[in-house]
Coordinates of C-alpha atoms and ligand atoms in Angstrom, one line a residue:
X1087 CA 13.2 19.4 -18.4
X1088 CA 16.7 17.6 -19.6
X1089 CA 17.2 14.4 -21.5
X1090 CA 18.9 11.7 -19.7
X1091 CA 19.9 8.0 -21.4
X1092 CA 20.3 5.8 -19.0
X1093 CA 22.9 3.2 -20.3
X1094 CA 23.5 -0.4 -20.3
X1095 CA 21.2 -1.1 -17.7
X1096 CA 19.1 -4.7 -17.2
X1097 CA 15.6 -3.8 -17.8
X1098 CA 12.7 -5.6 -15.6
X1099 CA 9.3 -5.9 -16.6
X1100 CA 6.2 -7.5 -15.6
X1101 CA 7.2 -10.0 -18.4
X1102 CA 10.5 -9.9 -19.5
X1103 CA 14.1 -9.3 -18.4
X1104 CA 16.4 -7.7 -21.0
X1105 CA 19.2 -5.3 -21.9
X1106 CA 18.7 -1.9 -23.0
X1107 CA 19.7 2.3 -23.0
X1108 CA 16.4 4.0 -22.2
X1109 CA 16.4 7.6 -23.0
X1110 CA 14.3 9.9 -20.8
X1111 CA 12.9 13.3 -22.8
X1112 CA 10.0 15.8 -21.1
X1113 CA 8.9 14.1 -18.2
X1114 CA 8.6 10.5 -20.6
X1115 CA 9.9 7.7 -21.7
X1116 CA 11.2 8.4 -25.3
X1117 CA 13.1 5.5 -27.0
X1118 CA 14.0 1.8 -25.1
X1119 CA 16.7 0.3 -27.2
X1120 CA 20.0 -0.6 -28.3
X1121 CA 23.1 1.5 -28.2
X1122 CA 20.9 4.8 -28.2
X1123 CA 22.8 8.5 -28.4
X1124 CA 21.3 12.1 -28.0
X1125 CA 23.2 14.8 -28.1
X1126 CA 23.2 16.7 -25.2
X1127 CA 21.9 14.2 -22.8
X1128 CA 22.8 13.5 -19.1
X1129 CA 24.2 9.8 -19.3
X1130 CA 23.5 7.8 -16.6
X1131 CA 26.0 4.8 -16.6
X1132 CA 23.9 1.8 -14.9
X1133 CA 26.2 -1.0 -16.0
X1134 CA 24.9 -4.2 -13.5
X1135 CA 22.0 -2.8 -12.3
X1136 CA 18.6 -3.2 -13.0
X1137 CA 15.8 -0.6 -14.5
X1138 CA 12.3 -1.5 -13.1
X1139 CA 9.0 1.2 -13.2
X1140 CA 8.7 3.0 -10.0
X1141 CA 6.9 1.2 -6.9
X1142 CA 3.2 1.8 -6.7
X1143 CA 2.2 1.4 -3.4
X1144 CA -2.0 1.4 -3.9
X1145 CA -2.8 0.9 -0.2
X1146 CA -1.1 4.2 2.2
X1147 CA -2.6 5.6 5.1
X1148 CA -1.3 9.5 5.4
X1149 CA -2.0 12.1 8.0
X1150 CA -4.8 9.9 9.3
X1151 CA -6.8 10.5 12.3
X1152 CA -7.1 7.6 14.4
X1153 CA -8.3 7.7 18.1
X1154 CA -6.7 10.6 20.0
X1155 CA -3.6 10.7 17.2
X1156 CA -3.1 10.8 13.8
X1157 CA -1.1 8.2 11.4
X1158 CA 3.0 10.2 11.4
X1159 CA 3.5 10.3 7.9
X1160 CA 1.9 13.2 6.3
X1161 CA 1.6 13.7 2.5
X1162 CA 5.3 15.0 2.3
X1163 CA 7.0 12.9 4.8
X1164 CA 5.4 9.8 3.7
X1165 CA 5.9 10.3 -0.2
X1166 CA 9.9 11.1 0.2
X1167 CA 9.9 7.7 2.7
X1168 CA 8.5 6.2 -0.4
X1169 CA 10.8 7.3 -2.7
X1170 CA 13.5 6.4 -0.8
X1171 CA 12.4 2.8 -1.2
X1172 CA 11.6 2.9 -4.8
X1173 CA 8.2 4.0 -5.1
X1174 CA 7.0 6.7 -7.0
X1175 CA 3.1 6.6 -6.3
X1176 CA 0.9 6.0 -3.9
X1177 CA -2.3 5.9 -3.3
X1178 CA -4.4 6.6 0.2
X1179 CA -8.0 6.7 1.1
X1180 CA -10.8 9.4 1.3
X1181 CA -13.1 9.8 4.2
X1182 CA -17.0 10.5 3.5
X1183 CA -17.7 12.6 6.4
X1184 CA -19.2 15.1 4.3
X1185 CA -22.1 14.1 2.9
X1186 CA -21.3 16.2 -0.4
X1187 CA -18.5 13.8 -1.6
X1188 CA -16.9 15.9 -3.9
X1189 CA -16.2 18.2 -0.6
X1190 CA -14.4 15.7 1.0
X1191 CA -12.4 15.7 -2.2
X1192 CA -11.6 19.2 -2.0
X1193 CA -10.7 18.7 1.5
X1194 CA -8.1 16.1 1.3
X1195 CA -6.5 17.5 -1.3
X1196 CA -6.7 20.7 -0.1
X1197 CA -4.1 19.2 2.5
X1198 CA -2.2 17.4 0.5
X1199 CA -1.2 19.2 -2.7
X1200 CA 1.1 21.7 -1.6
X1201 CA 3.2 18.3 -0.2
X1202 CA 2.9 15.9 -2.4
X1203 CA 6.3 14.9 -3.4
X1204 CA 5.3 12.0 -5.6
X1205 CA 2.7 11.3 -7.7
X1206 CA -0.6 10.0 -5.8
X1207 CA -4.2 9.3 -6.2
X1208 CA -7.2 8.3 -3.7
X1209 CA -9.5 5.5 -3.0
X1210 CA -12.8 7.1 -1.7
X1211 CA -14.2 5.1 1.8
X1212 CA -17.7 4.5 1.6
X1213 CA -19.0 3.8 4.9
X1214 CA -22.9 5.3 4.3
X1215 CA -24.9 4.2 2.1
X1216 CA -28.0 5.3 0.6
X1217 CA -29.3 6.9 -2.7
X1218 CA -28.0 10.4 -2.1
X1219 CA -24.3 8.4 -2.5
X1220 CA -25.8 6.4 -4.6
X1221 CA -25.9 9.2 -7.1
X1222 CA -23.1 11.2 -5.9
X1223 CA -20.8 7.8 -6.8
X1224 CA -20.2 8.3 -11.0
X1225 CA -19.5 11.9 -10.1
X1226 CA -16.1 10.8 -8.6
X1227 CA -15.1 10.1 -11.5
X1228 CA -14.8 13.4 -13.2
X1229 CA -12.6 14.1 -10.2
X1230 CA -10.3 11.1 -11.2
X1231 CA -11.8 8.6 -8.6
X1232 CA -12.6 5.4 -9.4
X1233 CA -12.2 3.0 -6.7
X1234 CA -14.7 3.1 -3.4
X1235 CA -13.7 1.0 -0.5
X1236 CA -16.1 -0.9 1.5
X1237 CA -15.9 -2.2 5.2
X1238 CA -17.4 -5.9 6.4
X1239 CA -15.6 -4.7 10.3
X1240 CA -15.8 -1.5 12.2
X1241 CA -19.6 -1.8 13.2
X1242 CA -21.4 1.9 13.7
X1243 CA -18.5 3.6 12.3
X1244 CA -17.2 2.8 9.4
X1245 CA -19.3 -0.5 8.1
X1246 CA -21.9 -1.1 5.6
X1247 CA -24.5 -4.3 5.5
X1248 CA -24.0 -6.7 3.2
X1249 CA -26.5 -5.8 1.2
X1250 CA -25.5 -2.1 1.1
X1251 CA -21.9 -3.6 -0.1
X1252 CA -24.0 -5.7 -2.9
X1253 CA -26.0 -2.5 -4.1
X1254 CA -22.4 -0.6 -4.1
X1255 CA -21.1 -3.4 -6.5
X1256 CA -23.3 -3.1 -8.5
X1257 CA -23.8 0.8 -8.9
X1258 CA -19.6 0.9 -8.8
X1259 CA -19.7 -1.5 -11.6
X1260 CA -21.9 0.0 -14.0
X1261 CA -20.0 3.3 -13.8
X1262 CA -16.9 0.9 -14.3
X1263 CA -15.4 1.6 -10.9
X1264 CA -13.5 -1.1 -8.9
X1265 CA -14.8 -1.6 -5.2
X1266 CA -12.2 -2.7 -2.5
X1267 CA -13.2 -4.5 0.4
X1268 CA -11.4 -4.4 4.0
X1269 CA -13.0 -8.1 5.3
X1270 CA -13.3 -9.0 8.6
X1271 CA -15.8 -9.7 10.7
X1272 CA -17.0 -6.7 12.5
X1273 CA -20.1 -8.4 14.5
X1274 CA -18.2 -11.3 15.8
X1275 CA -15.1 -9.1 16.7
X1276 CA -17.5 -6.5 18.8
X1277 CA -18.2 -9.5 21.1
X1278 CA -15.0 -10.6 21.5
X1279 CA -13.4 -7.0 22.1
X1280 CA -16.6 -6.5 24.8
X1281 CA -16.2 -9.7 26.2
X1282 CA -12.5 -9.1 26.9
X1283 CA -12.5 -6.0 28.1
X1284 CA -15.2 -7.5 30.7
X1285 CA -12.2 -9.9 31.6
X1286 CA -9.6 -7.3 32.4
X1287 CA -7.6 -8.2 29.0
X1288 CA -5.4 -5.7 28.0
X1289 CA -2.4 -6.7 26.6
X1290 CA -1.4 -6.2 22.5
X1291 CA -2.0 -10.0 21.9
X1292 CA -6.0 -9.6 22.5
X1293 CA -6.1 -7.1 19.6
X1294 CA -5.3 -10.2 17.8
X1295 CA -7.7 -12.6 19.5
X1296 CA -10.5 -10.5 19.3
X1297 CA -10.0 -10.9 15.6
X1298 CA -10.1 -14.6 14.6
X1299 CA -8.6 -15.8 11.5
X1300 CA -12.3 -17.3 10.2
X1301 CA -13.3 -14.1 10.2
X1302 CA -11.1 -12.5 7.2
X1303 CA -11.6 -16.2 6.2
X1304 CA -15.5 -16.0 6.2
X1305 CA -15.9 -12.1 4.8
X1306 CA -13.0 -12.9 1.9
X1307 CA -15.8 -15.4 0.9
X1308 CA -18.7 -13.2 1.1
X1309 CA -16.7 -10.5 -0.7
X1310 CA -16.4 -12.5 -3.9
X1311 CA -20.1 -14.2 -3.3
X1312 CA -21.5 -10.4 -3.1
X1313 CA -19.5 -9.6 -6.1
X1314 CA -20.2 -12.8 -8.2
X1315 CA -24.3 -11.6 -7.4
X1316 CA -23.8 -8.3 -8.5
X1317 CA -21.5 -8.9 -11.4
X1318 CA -19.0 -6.5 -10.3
X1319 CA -15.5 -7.0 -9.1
X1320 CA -13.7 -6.4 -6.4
X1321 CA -10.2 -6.1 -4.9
X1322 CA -9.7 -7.6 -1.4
X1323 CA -7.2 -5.4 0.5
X1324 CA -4.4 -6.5 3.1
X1325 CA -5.4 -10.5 2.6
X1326 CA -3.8 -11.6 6.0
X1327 CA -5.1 -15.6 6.1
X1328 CA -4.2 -18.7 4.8
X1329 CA -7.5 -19.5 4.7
X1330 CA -8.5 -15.7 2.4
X1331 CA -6.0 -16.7 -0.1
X1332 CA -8.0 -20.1 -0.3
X1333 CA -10.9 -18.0 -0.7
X1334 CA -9.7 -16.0 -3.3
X1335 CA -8.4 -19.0 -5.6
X1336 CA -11.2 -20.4 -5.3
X1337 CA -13.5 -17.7 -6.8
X1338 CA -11.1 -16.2 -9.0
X1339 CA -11.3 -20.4 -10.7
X1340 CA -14.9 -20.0 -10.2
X1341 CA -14.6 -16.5 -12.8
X1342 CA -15.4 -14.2 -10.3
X1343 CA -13.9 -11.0 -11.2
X1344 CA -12.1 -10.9 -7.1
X1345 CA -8.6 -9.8 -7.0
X1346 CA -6.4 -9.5 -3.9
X1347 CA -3.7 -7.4 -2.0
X1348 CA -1.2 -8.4 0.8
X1349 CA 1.4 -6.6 2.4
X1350 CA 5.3 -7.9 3.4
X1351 CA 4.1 -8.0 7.3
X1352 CA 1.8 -11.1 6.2
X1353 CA 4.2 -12.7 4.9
X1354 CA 6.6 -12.3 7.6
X1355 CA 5.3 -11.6 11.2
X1356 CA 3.3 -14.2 13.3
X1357 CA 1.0 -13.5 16.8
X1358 CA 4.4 -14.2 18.4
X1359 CA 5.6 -10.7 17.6
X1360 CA 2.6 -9.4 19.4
X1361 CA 3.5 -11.3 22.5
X1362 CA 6.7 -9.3 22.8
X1363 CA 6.6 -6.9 25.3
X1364 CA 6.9 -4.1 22.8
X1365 CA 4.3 -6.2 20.6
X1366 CA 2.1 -2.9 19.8
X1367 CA 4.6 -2.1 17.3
X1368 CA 3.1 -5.1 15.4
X1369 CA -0.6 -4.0 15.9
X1370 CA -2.9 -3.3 12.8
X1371 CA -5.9 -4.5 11.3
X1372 CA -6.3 -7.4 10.0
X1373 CA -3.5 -8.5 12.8
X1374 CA -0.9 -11.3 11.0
X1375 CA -1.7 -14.8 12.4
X1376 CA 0.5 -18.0 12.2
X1377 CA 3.5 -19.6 10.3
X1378 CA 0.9 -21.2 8.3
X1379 CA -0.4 -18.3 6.7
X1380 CA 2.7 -16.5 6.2
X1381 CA 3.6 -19.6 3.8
X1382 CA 0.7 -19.6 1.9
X1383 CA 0.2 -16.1 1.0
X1384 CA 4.1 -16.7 -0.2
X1385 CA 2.6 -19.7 -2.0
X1386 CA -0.4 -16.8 -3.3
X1387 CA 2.2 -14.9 -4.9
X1388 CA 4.6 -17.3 -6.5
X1389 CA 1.5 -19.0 -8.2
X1390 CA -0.5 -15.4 -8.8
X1391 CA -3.4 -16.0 -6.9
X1392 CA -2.6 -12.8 -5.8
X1393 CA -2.7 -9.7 -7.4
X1394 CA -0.3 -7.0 -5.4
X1395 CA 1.5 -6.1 -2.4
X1396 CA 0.5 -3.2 -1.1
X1397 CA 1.7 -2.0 2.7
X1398 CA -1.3 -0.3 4.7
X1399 CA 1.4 1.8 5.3
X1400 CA 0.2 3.7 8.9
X1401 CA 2.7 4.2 10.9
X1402 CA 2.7 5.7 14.6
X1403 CA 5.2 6.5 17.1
X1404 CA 6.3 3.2 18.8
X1405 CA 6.6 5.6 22.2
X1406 CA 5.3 9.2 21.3
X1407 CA 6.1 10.7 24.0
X1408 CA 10.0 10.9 23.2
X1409 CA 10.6 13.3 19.8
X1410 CA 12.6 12.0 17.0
X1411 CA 15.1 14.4 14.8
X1412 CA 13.2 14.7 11.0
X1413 CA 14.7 16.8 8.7
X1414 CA 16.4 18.9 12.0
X1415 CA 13.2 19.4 13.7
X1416 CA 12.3 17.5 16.5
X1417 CA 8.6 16.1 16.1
X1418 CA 6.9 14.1 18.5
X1419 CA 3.1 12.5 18.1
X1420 CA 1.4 10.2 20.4
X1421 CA 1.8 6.6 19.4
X1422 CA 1.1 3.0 20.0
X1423 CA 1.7 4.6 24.1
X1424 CA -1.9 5.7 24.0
X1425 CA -2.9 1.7 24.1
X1426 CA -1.0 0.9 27.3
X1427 CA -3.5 0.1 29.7
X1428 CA -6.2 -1.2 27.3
X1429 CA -5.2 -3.0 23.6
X1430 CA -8.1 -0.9 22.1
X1431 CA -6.7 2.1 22.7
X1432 CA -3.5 1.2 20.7
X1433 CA -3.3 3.0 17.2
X1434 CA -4.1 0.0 14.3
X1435 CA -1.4 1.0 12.0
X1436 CA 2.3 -0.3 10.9
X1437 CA 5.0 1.6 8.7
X1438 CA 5.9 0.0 5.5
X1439 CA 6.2 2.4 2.3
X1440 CA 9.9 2.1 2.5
X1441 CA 10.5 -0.8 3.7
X1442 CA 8.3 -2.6 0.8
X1443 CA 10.4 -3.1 -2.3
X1444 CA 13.5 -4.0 -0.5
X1445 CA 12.1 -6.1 1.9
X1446 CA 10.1 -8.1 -1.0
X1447 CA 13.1 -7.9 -3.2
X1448 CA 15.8 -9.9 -0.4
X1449 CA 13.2 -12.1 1.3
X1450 CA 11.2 -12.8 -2.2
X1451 CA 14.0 -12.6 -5.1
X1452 CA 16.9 -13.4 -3.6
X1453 CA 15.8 -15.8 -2.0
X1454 CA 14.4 -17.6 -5.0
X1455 CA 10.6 -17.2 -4.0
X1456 CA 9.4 -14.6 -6.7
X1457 CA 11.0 -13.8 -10.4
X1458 CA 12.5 -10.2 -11.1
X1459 CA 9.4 -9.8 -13.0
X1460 CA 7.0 -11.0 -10.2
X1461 CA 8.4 -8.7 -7.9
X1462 CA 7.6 -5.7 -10.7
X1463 CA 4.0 -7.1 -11.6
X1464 CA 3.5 -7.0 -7.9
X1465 CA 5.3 -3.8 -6.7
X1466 CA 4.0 -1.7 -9.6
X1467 CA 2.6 -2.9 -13.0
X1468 CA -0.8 -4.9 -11.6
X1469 CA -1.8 -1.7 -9.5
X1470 CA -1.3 0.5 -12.4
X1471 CA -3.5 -2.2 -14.1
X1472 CA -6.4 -2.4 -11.7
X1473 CA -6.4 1.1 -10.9
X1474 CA -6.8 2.8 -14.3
X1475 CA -2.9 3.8 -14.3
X1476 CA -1.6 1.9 -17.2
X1477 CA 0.6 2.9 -19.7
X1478 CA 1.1 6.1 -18.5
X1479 CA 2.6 4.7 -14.6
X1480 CA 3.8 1.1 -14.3
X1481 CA 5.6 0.2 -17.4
X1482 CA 9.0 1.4 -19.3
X1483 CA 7.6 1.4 -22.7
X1484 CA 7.9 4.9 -24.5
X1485 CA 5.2 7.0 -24.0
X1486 CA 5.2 5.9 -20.7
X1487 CA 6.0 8.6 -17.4
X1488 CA 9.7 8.1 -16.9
X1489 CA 9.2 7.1 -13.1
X1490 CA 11.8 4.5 -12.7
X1491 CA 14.3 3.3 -9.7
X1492 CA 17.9 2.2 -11.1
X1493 CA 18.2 -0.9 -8.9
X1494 CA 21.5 -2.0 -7.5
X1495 CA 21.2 -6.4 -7.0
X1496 CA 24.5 -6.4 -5.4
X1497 CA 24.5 -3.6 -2.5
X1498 CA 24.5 -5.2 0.8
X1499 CA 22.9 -3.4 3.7
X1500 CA 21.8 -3.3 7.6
X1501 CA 18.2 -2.2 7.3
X1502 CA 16.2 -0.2 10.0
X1503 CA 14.9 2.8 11.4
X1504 CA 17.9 4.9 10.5
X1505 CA 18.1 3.5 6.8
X1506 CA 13.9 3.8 5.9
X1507 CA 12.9 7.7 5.9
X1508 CA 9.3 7.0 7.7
X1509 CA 8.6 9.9 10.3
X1510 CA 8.6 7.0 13.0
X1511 CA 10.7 5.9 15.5
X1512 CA 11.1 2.2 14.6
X1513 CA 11.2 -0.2 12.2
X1514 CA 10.0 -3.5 12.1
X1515 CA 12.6 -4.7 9.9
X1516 CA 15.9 -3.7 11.9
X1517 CA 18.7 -5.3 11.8
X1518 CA 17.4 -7.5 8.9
X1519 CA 20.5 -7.9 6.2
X1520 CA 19.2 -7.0 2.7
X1521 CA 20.6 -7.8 -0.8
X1522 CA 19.3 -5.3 -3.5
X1523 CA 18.6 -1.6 -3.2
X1524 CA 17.5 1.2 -5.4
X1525 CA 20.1 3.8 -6.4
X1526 CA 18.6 6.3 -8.0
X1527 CA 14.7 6.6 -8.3
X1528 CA 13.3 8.9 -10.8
X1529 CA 9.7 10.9 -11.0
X1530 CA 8.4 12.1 -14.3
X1531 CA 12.1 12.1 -15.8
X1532 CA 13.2 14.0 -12.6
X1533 CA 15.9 12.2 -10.1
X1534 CA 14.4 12.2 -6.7
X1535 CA 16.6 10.2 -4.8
X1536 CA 20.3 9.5 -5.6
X1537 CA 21.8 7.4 -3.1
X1538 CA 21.5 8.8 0.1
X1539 CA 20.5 12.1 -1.1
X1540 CA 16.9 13.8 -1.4
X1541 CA 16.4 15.9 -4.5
X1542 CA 12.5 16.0 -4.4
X1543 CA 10.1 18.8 -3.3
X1544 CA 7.1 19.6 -2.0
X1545 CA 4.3 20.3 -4.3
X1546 CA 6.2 17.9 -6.9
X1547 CA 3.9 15.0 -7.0
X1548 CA 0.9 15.4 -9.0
X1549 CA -2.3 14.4 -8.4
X1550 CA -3.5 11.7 -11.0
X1551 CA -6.7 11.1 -12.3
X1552 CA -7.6 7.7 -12.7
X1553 CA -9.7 6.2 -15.7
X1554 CA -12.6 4.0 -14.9
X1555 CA -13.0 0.4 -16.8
X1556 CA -9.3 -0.4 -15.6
X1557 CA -8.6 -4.2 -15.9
X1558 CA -9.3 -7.0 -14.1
X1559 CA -6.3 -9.1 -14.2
Ligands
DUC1795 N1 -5.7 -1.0 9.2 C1 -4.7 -0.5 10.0 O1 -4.1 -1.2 10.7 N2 -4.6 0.8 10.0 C2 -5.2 1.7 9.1 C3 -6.4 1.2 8.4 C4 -6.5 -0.3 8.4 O2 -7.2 -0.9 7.7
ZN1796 ZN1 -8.4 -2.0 6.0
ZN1797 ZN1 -5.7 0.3 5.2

């Protein structure tokens, strides 16, 4: 494995903003400092650009099944999209459909090993409980799980009652695991959905009506109650509301250990996209509401009420039945077509791994809504923090794994569906004119991406175990 210095470079952390050579030796970050020399080493000259860790994107949805398709991205696919935009982890979510979690384990990453391009890890989905998981949870650990997500929506599929969630805090918390919670409503959005199908509804927009606002509001809430009772914390994911992020300050200035997650569509998409007539390209759950809420999870991050931005990257085919070229094959999976006639029908699901740090860097940085080092506590840093990553990902200190993107602030660019490298046939960014894009992104002291060029493989990510008794920031 060669040693590379990178030279003269601006580096960004979660805290500081500073110049610096960084030299890169086996895999790691060896020495951060002035004027550094090896002998031998690759030099990478990144005069006027910025160093910042590699993206960790903890919220990805790969190769899912979901209704009569599955989520286009796949463990390859979706890791080089990733890269492409900066990120050099991800993390995506476990199903329990075996009873024998650790099979399930096996399973998953049975599937997605031999792809993984970048480094990744999994949250486990815990949508039955009862003492046989009870006991099965601490053994996750040994297999580098730490987190366990819970549902509050989905009724008879994939929820669990709120005093299930409450026994799962606690169990999760004295094994010094970190629960997630998805939180919405699920009994007040089966009435809805029934009631308008009754009515003939079937346009996009009633995916989104079906779902009121209050009820993310209400189960945000109940979230940090449950986890105040139990003494546990927990990480809200993909907080959507105005009204949530309320939630969430005021628990978190209560001292409840609640943390919380949004993703860029929050922060920039409205019901009104949903109203287009190709509105289903907007469609995932929790749906993004009003102006109003876009503004205030802006406001969440600039004052860190929140924690992260994630994506809930889950993309599907805007119109599946046409194939798009990938990597000179033509692929074609049924998409956001399958919903049609009837909005429940359409695949929940948006892509987003790519688009994330670019997107967050123009419309956040630039633009004078988030510091440098905001946008690195919030595109990597915190994650490696709350899930049991830090020092090793999410920091340039030595020691550290030399994932890192060389950043360039001044390259201008059309984004869209032929920029981002998601297996997808749109984008919901196109067109948008960004300021800032990585140059070269580097995993474990190898370059994956430079410029338009993919030097990664599959079977080059490793599977990382996670630590329990991570932070609560
Ligand atoms: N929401 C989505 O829209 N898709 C996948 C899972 C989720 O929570
Ligand atoms: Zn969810
Ligand atoms: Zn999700």
């Amino acid at each position: 494995m060669g040693t590379i210095l990178i030279k003269n470079g601006t580096l960004i952390s979660a805290t500081e903003t500073y110049q610096a050579d960084l030299l890169i030796q086996e895999g790691k970050i060896a020495l951060v400092g002035q004027d550094l020399a090896a002998e031998g080493a690759r030099i990478v000259d990144a005069v006027g650009k910025y160093i910042m860790p590699g993206g960790i994107d903890p919220h990805v949805h790969l190769d899912l099944a979901m209704f009569d398709t599955v989520s286009s991205d796949d463990h390859y696919t979706g890791h080089k999209a990733a890269a492409f935009g900066g990120t050099t982890t991800v993390m995506d979510f476990i199903e329990d459909k075996d009873p024998d979690l650790s099979r399930n384990v096996e399973a998953l990453r049975a599937k997605a090993d031999p792809k993984a391009a970048i480094d990744y890890s999994f949250h486990f989905n815990i949508t039955t409980f009862n003492d046989r998981v009870a006991a099965q949870i601490p053994e996750l650990i040994q297999e580098g799980i730490t987190t366990l997500k819970v549902f509050t929506a989905y009724n008879n599929r994939l929820r669990l009652q709120d005093g299930e969630i409450f026994q799962l805090l606690r169990v999760a918390a004295e094994h010094g695991m970190l629960t997630m919670m998805h939180a919405e409503n699920g009994d007040v959005i089966d009435v809805l959905v029934e009631e308008a199908l009754q009515a003939g509804h079937t346009e996009p927009i009633w995916h989104a009506s079906t779902r009121p606002a209050w009820g993310a509001v209400e189960a945000v809430l109940r979230g940090a109650a449950l986890a105040a009772q139990a003494d546990a914390p927990l990480y809200i994911v993909h907080m959507n509301t105005a009204g949530g992020i309320d939630q969430l300050q005021y628990a978190r200035e209560q001292g409840v250990k609640v943390m919380g997650e949004t993703c860029p569509q929050y922060l920039f998409f409205t019901e009104e996209h949903i109203k287009r007539p190709d509105g289903a390209k907007w469609i995932c759950s929790p749906p993004m509401r009003g102006k109003a809420d876009n503004e205030r999870i802006w406001q969440g991050l600039a004052d860190n009420t929140l924690q992260t931005v994630g994506t809930d990257h889950c993309p599907f085919f805007f119109d599946g039945t046409k194939a798009i070229n990938y990597e000179g094959v033509e692929v074609k999976i049924p998409g956001k077509e399958l919903g049609q006639d009837d909005f429940t029908k359409i695949p929940n699901g948006l892509p987003g791994v790519a688009d994330r740090m670019a997107i967050l860097w123009t419309e956040g940085v630039v633009k004078g809504r988030l510091t440098p080092n905001q946008f690195v506590a919030y595109t990597s840093t915190n994650a490696a923090k709350i899930f049991g990553l830090y020092p090793q990902k999410g920091t340039l200190a030595p020691g550290s794994d030399a994932d890192l993107v060389i950043w360039d602030p001044e390259k201008k660019l059309k984004y869209g569906v032929n920029v981002a490298h998601q297996r997808t046939d749109y984008n919901l960014y196109e067109g948008w004119e960004l300021q800032g894009y990585p140059e070269m992104v580097f995993l474990r002291g190898e370059p994956i991406v430079d410029g338009e060029k993919w030097l990664g493989k599959r079977g080059q990510g490793q599977f990382l175990k996670r630590k329990p008794n991570a932070e609560v920031i």
